């Protein structure tokens, strides 16, 4: 998983509990077969505190948002499915 410099700075400034949830969400995303969790009930295997959806419903293959902890924070990321090395890039991280 790659991070834009802004998203990495946001992660570094979060309180420890926010950072732990971010890193747990990261683990879920990097181990998923399809980090966009496309399809009906595709995200049923995710922990109850994280949901994944397209950032814009008109762009299902574009950036996605992983909401965490009942709306207390999120990760916005893009996924490029490459055969040899899939790539996830976090472009925004937020915690309240």
CSV table of N, CA and C in Angstrom, one decimal:
chain,number,residue,atom,x,y,z
A,1,UNK,N,0.9,-1.2,0.0
A,1,UNK,CA,0.0,0.0,0.0
A,1,UNK,C,0.9,1.2,0.0
A,2,UNK,N,0.6,2.1,-0.9
A,2,UNK,CA,1.3,3.4,-1.0
A,2,UNK,C,0.4,4.5,-0.4
A,3,UNK,N,1.0,5.6,0.0
A,3,UNK,CA,0.3,6.7,0.6
A,3,UNK,C,0.8,8.0,-0.1
A,4,UNK,N,-0.1,8.9,-0.4
A,4,UNK,CA,0.3,10.2,-0.8
A,4,UNK,C,1.0,10.9,0.4
A,5,UNK,N,1.8,11.9,0.2
A,5,UNK,CA,2.5,12.5,1.4
A,5,UNK,C,1.5,13.1,2.3
A,6,UNK,N,0.4,13.7,1.8
A,6,UNK,CA,-0.6,14.3,2.6
A,6,UNK,C,-1.3,13.3,3.5
A,7,UNK,N,-1.7,12.1,2.9
A,7,UNK,CA,-2.4,11.1,3.6
A,7,UNK,C,-1.5,10.5,4.7
A,8,UNK,N,-0.2,10.4,4.4
A,8,UNK,CA,0.8,9.8,5.4
A,8,UNK,C,0.9,10.8,6.6
A,9,UNK,N,0.9,12.1,6.3
A,9,UNK,CA,1.0,13.1,7.4
A,9,UNK,C,-0.2,13.1,8.2
A,10,UNK,N,-1.4,12.9,7.6
A,10,UNK,CA,-2.6,12.8,8.4
A,10,UNK,C,-2.6,11.6,9.3
A,11,UNK,N,-2.1,10.4,8.8
A,11,UNK,CA,-2.0,9.2,9.6
A,11,UNK,C,-1.1,9.5,10.8
A,12,UNK,N,0.1,10.1,10.5
A,12,UNK,CA,1.1,10.3,11.6
A,12,UNK,C,0.5,11.3,12.7
A,13,UNK,N,-0.4,12.2,12.3
A,13,UNK,CA,-0.9,13.1,13.3
A,13,UNK,C,-2.2,12.6,14.1
A,14,UNK,N,-2.6,11.4,13.7
A,14,UNK,CA,-3.8,10.8,14.4
A,14,UNK,C,-3.4,10.3,15.8
A,15,UNK,N,-4.4,10.3,16.7
A,15,UNK,CA,-4.2,9.7,18.0
A,15,UNK,C,-3.9,8.2,17.8
A,16,UNK,N,-3.3,7.5,18.8
A,16,UNK,CA,-3.0,6.1,18.6
A,16,UNK,C,-4.2,5.2,18.3
A,17,UNK,N,-5.4,5.5,18.9
A,17,UNK,CA,-6.5,4.6,18.6
A,17,UNK,C,-6.9,4.8,17.1
A,18,UNK,N,-6.9,5.9,16.6
A,18,UNK,CA,-7.2,6.1,15.2
A,18,UNK,C,-6.1,5.5,14.3
A,19,UNK,N,-4.9,5.6,14.6
A,19,UNK,CA,-3.8,4.9,13.8
A,19,UNK,C,-4.0,3.4,13.9
A,20,UNK,N,-4.4,2.8,15.0
A,20,UNK,CA,-4.6,1.4,15.1
A,20,UNK,C,-5.7,0.9,14.2
A,21,UNK,N,-6.8,1.7,14.1
A,21,UNK,CA,-7.9,1.3,13.2
A,21,UNK,C,-7.5,1.5,11.8
A,22,UNK,N,-6.8,2.5,11.5
A,22,UNK,CA,-6.3,2.7,10.1
A,22,UNK,C,-5.4,1.5,9.7
A,23,UNK,N,-4.5,1.1,10.5
A,23,UNK,CA,-3.6,0.0,10.2
A,23,UNK,C,-4.4,-1.3,10.1
A,24,UNK,N,-5.5,-1.5,10.9
A,24,UNK,CA,-6.3,-2.7,10.8
A,24,UNK,C,-7.1,-2.7,9.5
A,25,UNK,N,-7.6,-1.5,9.1
A,25,UNK,CA,-8.3,-1.4,7.8
A,25,UNK,C,-7.3,-1.7,6.7
A,26,UNK,N,-6.1,-1.2,6.8
A,26,UNK,CA,-5.1,-1.4,5.8
A,26,UNK,C,-4.8,-2.9,5.6
A,27,UNK,N,-4.8,-3.6,6.7
A,27,UNK,CA,-4.5,-5.1,6.6
A,27,UNK,C,-5.7,-5.8,5.9
A,28,UNK,N,-6.9,-5.3,6.1
A,28,UNK,CA,-8.1,-5.9,5.4
A,28,UNK,C,-8.0,-5.6,3.9
A,29,UNK,N,-7.6,-4.4,3.6
A,29,UNK,CA,-7.5,-4.1,2.2
A,29,UNK,C,-6.4,-4.8,1.4
A,30,UNK,N,-5.3,-4.9,2.0
A,30,UNK,CA,-4.1,-5.5,1.3
A,30,UNK,C,-4.2,-7.0,1.2
A,31,UNK,N,-5.0,-7.6,2.0
A,31,UNK,CA,-5.2,-9.1,1.9
A,31,UNK,C,-6.4,-9.5,1.1
A,32,UNK,N,-7.2,-8.5,0.7
A,32,UNK,CA,-8.4,-8.9,-0.1
A,32,UNK,C,-8.1,-9.2,-1.5
A,33,UNK,N,-8.9,-10.1,-2.1
A,33,UNK,CA,-8.7,-10.5,-3.5
A,33,UNK,C,-9.1,-9.3,-4.3
A,34,UNK,N,-10.1,-8.6,-4.0
A,34,UNK,CA,-10.6,-7.4,-4.7
A,34,UNK,C,-10.8,-6.3,-3.6
A,35,UNK,N,-9.9,-5.4,-3.4
A,35,UNK,CA,-10.0,-4.3,-2.4
A,35,UNK,C,-11.2,-3.3,-2.6
A,36,UNK,N,-11.8,-3.4,-3.8
A,36,UNK,CA,-13.0,-2.6,-4.0
A,36,UNK,C,-14.3,-3.3,-3.6
A,37,UNK,N,-14.2,-4.6,-3.2
A,37,UNK,CA,-15.3,-5.3,-2.6
A,37,UNK,C,-16.5,-5.1,-3.5
A,38,UNK,N,-16.4,-5.4,-4.8
A,38,UNK,CA,-17.5,-5.3,-5.8
A,38,UNK,C,-18.5,-6.4,-5.7
A,39,UNK,N,-19.7,-6.1,-5.9
A,39,UNK,CA,-20.7,-7.1,-5.9
A,39,UNK,C,-21.6,-7.1,-4.7
A,40,UNK,N,-22.7,-7.8,-4.8
A,40,UNK,CA,-23.7,-7.9,-3.7
A,40,UNK,C,-23.0,-8.7,-2.5
A,41,UNK,N,-23.1,-8.1,-1.3
A,41,UNK,CA,-22.5,-8.7,-0.1
A,41,UNK,C,-21.1,-9.0,-0.2
A,42,UNK,N,-20.3,-8.4,-1.1
A,42,UNK,CA,-18.9,-8.7,-1.3
A,42,UNK,C,-18.1,-8.4,-0.1
A,43,UNK,N,-18.6,-7.4,0.7
A,43,UNK,CA,-17.8,-7.0,1.9
A,43,UNK,C,-18.3,-7.6,3.2
A,44,UNK,N,-19.1,-8.7,3.1
A,44,UNK,CA,-19.6,-9.4,4.2
A,44,UNK,C,-18.5,-9.9,5.1
A,45,UNK,N,-17.4,-10.2,4.6
A,45,UNK,CA,-16.3,-10.7,5.4
A,45,UNK,C,-15.5,-9.7,6.2
A,46,UNK,N,-15.8,-8.4,5.9
A,46,UNK,CA,-15.1,-7.3,6.6
A,46,UNK,C,-15.6,-7.2,8.1
A,47,UNK,N,-14.7,-6.7,9.0
A,47,UNK,CA,-15.2,-6.5,10.4
A,47,UNK,C,-16.4,-5.5,10.4
A,48,UNK,N,-17.2,-5.6,11.4
A,48,UNK,CA,-18.4,-4.8,11.5
A,48,UNK,C,-18.1,-3.3,11.5
A,49,UNK,N,-16.9,-2.9,11.8
A,49,UNK,CA,-16.6,-1.4,11.9
A,49,UNK,C,-16.0,-0.8,10.7
A,50,UNK,N,-16.0,-1.6,9.6
A,50,UNK,CA,-15.5,-1.0,8.3
A,50,UNK,C,-16.5,-1.3,7.2
A,51,UNK,N,-16.8,-0.3,6.4
A,51,UNK,CA,-17.6,-0.5,5.1
A,51,UNK,C,-16.8,0.1,4.0
A,52,UNK,N,-16.9,-0.5,2.8
A,52,UNK,CA,-16.3,0.0,1.6
A,52,UNK,C,-17.3,0.3,0.5
A,53,UNK,N,-17.2,1.5,-0.1
A,53,UNK,CA,-18.1,1.9,-1.2
A,53,UNK,C,-17.4,2.8,-2.1
A,54,UNK,N,-17.9,2.9,-3.3
A,54,UNK,CA,-17.3,3.9,-4.3
A,54,UNK,C,-17.5,5.3,-3.7
A,55,UNK,N,-16.5,6.2,-3.9
A,55,UNK,CA,-16.6,7.6,-3.5
A,55,UNK,C,-17.7,8.3,-4.2
A,56,UNK,N,-17.9,7.9,-5.5
A,56,UNK,CA,-19.0,8.5,-6.3
A,56,UNK,C,-19.7,7.3,-7.0
A,57,UNK,N,-21.0,7.2,-6.9
A,57,UNK,CA,-21.7,6.1,-7.4
A,57,UNK,C,-21.6,6.0,-8.9
A,58,UNK,N,-21.3,7.2,-9.6
A,58,UNK,CA,-21.1,7.2,-11.0
A,58,UNK,C,-19.8,6.7,-11.5
A,59,UNK,N,-18.9,6.4,-10.5
A,59,UNK,CA,-17.6,5.9,-10.9
A,59,UNK,C,-17.2,4.7,-10.1
A,60,UNK,N,-17.8,3.6,-10.3
A,60,UNK,CA,-17.6,2.4,-9.5
A,60,UNK,C,-16.2,1.8,-9.6
A,61,UNK,N,-15.4,2.2,-10.6
A,61,UNK,CA,-14.1,1.7,-10.7
A,61,UNK,C,-13.1,2.8,-10.3
A,62,UNK,N,-13.6,3.9,-9.8
A,62,UNK,CA,-12.7,5.0,-9.3
A,62,UNK,C,-12.3,4.9,-7.8
A,63,UNK,N,-12.0,6.0,-7.2
A,63,UNK,CA,-11.6,6.0,-5.8
A,63,UNK,C,-12.7,5.4,-5.0
A,64,UNK,N,-12.3,4.7,-3.9
A,64,UNK,CA,-13.3,4.1,-2.9
A,64,UNK,C,-13.0,4.7,-1.6
A,65,UNK,N,-14.0,4.6,-0.7
A,65,UNK,CA,-13.9,5.1,0.7
A,65,UNK,C,-14.1,3.9,1.6
A,66,UNK,N,-13.3,3.8,2.6
A,66,UNK,CA,-13.4,2.8,3.6
A,66,UNK,C,-13.8,3.6,4.9
A,67,UNK,N,-15.1,3.5,5.2
A,67,UNK,CA,-15.5,4.2,6.4
A,67,UNK,C,-15.2,3.3,7.6
A,68,UNK,N,-14.7,3.9,8.7
A,68,UNK,CA,-14.3,3.2,9.9
A,68,UNK,C,-15.0,3.6,11.1
A,69,UNK,N,-15.3,2.7,12.0
A,69,UNK,CA,-15.7,3.0,13.4
A,69,UNK,C,-17.0,3.9,13.4
A,70,UNK,N,-18.0,3.5,12.6
A,70,UNK,CA,-19.2,4.2,12.6
A,70,UNK,C,-19.2,5.7,12.2
A,71,UNK,N,-18.3,6.0,11.2
A,71,UNK,CA,-18.2,7.3,10.7
A,71,UNK,C,-17.2,8.2,11.4
A,72,UNK,N,-16.4,7.7,12.3
A,72,UNK,CA,-15.4,8.5,13.0
A,72,UNK,C,-14.2,8.8,12.1
A,73,UNK,N,-14.1,8.1,11.0
A,73,UNK,CA,-13.0,8.4,10.2
A,73,UNK,C,-13.1,7.6,8.9
A,74,UNK,N,-12.1,7.8,8.0
A,74,UNK,CA,-12.2,7.1,6.7
A,74,UNK,C,-10.8,7.1,6.0
A,75,UNK,N,-10.7,6.2,5.0
A,75,UNK,CA,-9.6,6.2,4.1
A,75,UNK,C,-10.2,6.3,2.7
A,76,UNK,N,-9.6,7.1,1.9
A,76,UNK,CA,-9.9,7.2,0.5
A,76,UNK,C,-8.8,6.6,-0.3
A,77,UNK,N,-9.0,5.6,-1.1
A,77,UNK,CA,-8.0,5.0,-1.8
A,77,UNK,C,-8.4,4.6,-3.2
A,78,UNK,N,-7.4,4.3,-4.1
A,78,UNK,CA,-7.6,3.8,-5.4
A,78,UNK,C,-6.9,2.5,-5.5
A,79,UNK,N,-7.4,1.6,-6.4
A,79,UNK,CA,-6.8,0.3,-6.5
A,79,UNK,C,-6.5,0.1,-8.0
A,80,UNK,N,-5.3,-0.3,-8.3
A,80,UNK,CA,-5.0,-0.7,-9.7
A,80,UNK,C,-4.7,-2.2,-9.7
A,81,UNK,N,-5.5,-2.9,-10.4
A,81,UNK,CA,-5.3,-4.4,-10.5
A,81,UNK,C,-4.3,-4.7,-11.5
A,82,UNK,N,-3.1,-5.0,-11.1
A,82,UNK,CA,-2.0,-5.4,-12.0
A,82,UNK,C,-1.7,-6.9,-11.7
A,83,UNK,N,-1.4,-7.6,-12.7
A,83,UNK,CA,-1.2,-9.1,-12.5
A,83,UNK,C,0.0,-9.3,-11.6
A,84,UNK,N,1.1,-8.7,-11.8
A,84,UNK,CA,2.3,-9.0,-11.0
A,84,UNK,C,2.3,-8.3,-9.7
A,85,UNK,N,1.8,-7.1,-9.6
A,85,UNK,CA,1.8,-6.4,-8.3
A,85,UNK,C,0.7,-5.4,-8.2
A,86,UNK,N,-0.5,-5.8,-7.6
A,86,UNK,CA,-1.6,-4.9,-7.5
A,86,UNK,C,-1.2,-3.7,-6.6
A,87,UNK,N,-1.8,-2.6,-6.8
A,87,UNK,CA,-1.4,-1.4,-6.1
A,87,UNK,C,-2.6,-0.7,-5.5
A,88,UNK,N,-2.5,-0.4,-4.2
A,88,UNK,CA,-3.5,0.4,-3.5
A,88,UNK,C,-2.8,1.7,-3.1
A,89,UNK,N,-3.4,2.8,-3.4
A,89,UNK,CA,-2.8,4.1,-3.0
A,89,UNK,C,-3.8,4.9,-2.2
A,90,UNK,N,-3.5,5.2,-0.9
A,90,UNK,CA,-4.3,6.0,0.0
A,90,UNK,C,-4.1,7.5,-0.4
A,91,UNK,N,-5.2,8.2,-0.7
A,91,UNK,CA,-5.1,9.6,-1.0
A,91,UNK,C,-5.6,10.5,0.1
A,92,UNK,N,-6.3,9.9,1.1
A,92,UNK,CA,-6.8,10.8,2.2
A,92,UNK,C,-7.1,9.9,3.4
A,93,UNK,N,-6.8,10.3,4.5
A,93,UNK,CA,-7.1,9.6,5.8
A,93,UNK,C,-7.6,10.7,6.8
A,94,UNK,N,-8.6,10.3,7.5
A,94,UNK,CA,-9.3,11.2,8.4
A,94,UNK,C,-9.7,10.5,9.7
A,95,UNK,N,-9.6,11.2,10.8
A,95,UNK,CA,-10.1,10.6,12.1
A,95,UNK,C,-10.6,11.8,12.9
A,96,UNK,N,-11.7,11.6,13.6
A,96,UNK,CA,-12.3,12.6,14.5
A,96,UNK,C,-12.1,12.3,15.9
